[in-house]
XYZ file of C-alpha atoms in Angstrom:
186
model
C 77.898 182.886 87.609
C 76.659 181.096 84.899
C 75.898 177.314 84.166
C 78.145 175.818 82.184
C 78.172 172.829 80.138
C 80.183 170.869 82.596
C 78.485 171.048 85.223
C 76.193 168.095 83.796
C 79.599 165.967 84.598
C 80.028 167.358 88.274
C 79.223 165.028 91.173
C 76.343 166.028 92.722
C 77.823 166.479 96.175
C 80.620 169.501 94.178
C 76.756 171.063 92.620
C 75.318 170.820 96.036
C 78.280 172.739 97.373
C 78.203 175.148 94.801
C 74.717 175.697 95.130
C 74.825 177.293 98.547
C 76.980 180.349 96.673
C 75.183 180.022 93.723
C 71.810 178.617 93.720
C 71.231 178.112 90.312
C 73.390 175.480 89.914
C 70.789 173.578 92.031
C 68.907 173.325 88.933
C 71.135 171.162 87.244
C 70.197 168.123 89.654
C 66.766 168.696 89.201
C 67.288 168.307 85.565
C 69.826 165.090 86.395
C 66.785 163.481 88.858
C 63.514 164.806 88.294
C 62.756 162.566 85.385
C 63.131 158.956 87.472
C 62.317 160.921 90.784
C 58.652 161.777 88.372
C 58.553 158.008 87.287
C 59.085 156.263 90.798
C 56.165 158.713 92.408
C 53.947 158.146 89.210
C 53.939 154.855 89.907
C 53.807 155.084 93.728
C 50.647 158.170 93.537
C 49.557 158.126 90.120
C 50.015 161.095 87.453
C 47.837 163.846 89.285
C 50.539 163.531 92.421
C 53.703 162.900 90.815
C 54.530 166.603 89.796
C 53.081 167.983 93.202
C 55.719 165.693 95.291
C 59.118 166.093 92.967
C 58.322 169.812 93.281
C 57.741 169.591 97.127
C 60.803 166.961 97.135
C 63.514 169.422 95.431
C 62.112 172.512 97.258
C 63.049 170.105 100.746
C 66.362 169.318 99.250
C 67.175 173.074 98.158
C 65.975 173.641 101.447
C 68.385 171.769 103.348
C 71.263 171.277 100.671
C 73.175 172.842 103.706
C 73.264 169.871 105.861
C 73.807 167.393 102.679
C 76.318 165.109 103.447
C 79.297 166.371 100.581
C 81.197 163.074 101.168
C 78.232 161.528 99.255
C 79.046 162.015 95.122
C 75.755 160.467 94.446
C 72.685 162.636 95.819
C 69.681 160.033 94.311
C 69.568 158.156 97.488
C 68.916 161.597 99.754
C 66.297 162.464 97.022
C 64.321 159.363 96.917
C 64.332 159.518 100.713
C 62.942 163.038 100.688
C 60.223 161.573 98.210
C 59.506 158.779 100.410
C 58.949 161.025 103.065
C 56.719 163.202 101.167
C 54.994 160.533 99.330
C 54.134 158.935 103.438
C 52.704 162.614 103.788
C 50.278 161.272 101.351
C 49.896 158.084 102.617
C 45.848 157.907 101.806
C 46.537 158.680 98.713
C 48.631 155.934 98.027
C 46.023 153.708 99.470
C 43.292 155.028 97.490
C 45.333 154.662 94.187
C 45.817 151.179 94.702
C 42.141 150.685 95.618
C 41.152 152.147 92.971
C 43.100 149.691 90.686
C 41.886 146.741 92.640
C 38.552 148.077 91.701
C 39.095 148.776 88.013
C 41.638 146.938 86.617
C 43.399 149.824 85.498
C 46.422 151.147 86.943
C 45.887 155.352 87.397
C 49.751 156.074 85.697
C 47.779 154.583 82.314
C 46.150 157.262 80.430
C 44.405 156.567 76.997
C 47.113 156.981 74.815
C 49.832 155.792 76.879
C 51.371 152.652 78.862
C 52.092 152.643 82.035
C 55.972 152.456 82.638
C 58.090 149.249 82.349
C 58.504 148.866 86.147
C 54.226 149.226 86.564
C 53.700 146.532 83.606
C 54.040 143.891 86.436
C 51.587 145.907 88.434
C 49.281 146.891 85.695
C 48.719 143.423 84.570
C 48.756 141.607 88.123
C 45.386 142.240 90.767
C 47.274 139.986 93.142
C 50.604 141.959 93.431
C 48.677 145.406 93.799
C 46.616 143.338 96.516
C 49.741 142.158 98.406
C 51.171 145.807 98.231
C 48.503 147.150 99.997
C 48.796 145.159 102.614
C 52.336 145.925 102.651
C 53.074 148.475 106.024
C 54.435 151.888 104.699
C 57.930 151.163 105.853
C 58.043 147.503 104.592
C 56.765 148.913 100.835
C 59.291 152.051 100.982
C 62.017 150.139 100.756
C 60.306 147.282 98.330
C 60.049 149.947 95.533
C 63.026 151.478 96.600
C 64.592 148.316 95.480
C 62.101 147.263 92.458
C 61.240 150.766 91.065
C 63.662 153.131 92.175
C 66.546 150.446 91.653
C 68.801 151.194 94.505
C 71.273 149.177 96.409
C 70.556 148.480 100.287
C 73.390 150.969 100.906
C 71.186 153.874 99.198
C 68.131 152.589 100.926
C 69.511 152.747 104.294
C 70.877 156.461 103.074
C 67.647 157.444 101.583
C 65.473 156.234 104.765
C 68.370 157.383 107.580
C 67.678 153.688 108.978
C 70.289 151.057 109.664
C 71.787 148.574 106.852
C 70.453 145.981 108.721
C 67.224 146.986 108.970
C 66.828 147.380 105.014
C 67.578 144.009 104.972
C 65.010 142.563 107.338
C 62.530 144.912 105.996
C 62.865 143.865 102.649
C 62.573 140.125 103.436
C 59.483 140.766 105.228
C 58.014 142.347 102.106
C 59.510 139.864 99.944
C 57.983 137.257 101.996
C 54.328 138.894 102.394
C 54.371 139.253 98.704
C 55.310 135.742 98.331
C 52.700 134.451 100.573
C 50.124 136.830 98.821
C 50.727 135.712 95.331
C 51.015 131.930 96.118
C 47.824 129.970 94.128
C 45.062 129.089 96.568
């Protein structure tokens, strides 16, 4: 079968369904996601990374679209929790991109002839912040840019990371806090 127009107004948990007799129609949620799931890892790994991980990250999800949870309309939250789990695979990375700004000023998602995203302006322009994420642990900075970059809901979060509602919540203040402390004048 064929994909047809309106499929781009099917919930994703009716594509994910449908996928599993017909696989192509997997491809309309990577054409529904991969754009933000690309701009959330640019800004997590850089440019050179981003297009490895949303590959690896739909491969995982076409993977195991089997188990997917088809009482959830809305799969974003299980992608960005494959990418977060993907993007801790490549933790050093991570580490050595925001290093590397700390060292020269220039955020790695800039290139020459372009800016770096809205949500990385605050980044790009702010040593301190990029300092204070660093310091950030993994799990505490997951669910930080979860929130800032990714722009979900502490629902999604706790649906993206498989961790408790609860937990997103003290997680998040502990960032929120860190950063805080971080960016407070000396």
């Amino acid at each position: 079968m064929t994909l047809a127009r309106e499929d781009v107004h099917v919930d994703d948990a009716v594509l994910i369904e449908r996928s599993l007799t017909e696989p192509e129609v997997f491809a309309v949620l990577f054409d529904r996601y991969a754009p933000l799931l690309h701009r959330y890892v640019t800004r997590r790994l850089g440019p050179g990374e981003a297009e490895d991980v949303v590959a690896d990250t739909f491969l995982a999800a076409f993977q195991r679209r089997d188990a997917y949870d088809r009482g959830r309309p809305d799969a974003r939250p299980w992608l960005y929790g494959i990418a977060s789990n993907v993007i801790g695979k490549r933790r050093r990375t991570e580490t050595s991109l925001y290093r590397a700004y700390l060292r020269t000023g220039v955020h790695p998602a800039q290139t020459a002839n372009t800016q770096v995203e809205d949500g990385v302006n605050t980044l790009a322009v702010n040593l301190p912040l990029a300092r204070a994420l660093l310091k950030l642990k993994q799990v505490d900075r997951d669910v930080l840019l979860l929130v800032a970059w990714a722009e979900l809901s502490y629902q999604e979060i706790a649906d993206a990371l498989a961790i408790p509602l609860g937990t997103v919540g003290s997680r998040l203040n502990r960032a929120r806090a860190q950063i805080r402390t971080a960016l407070l004048p000396d």
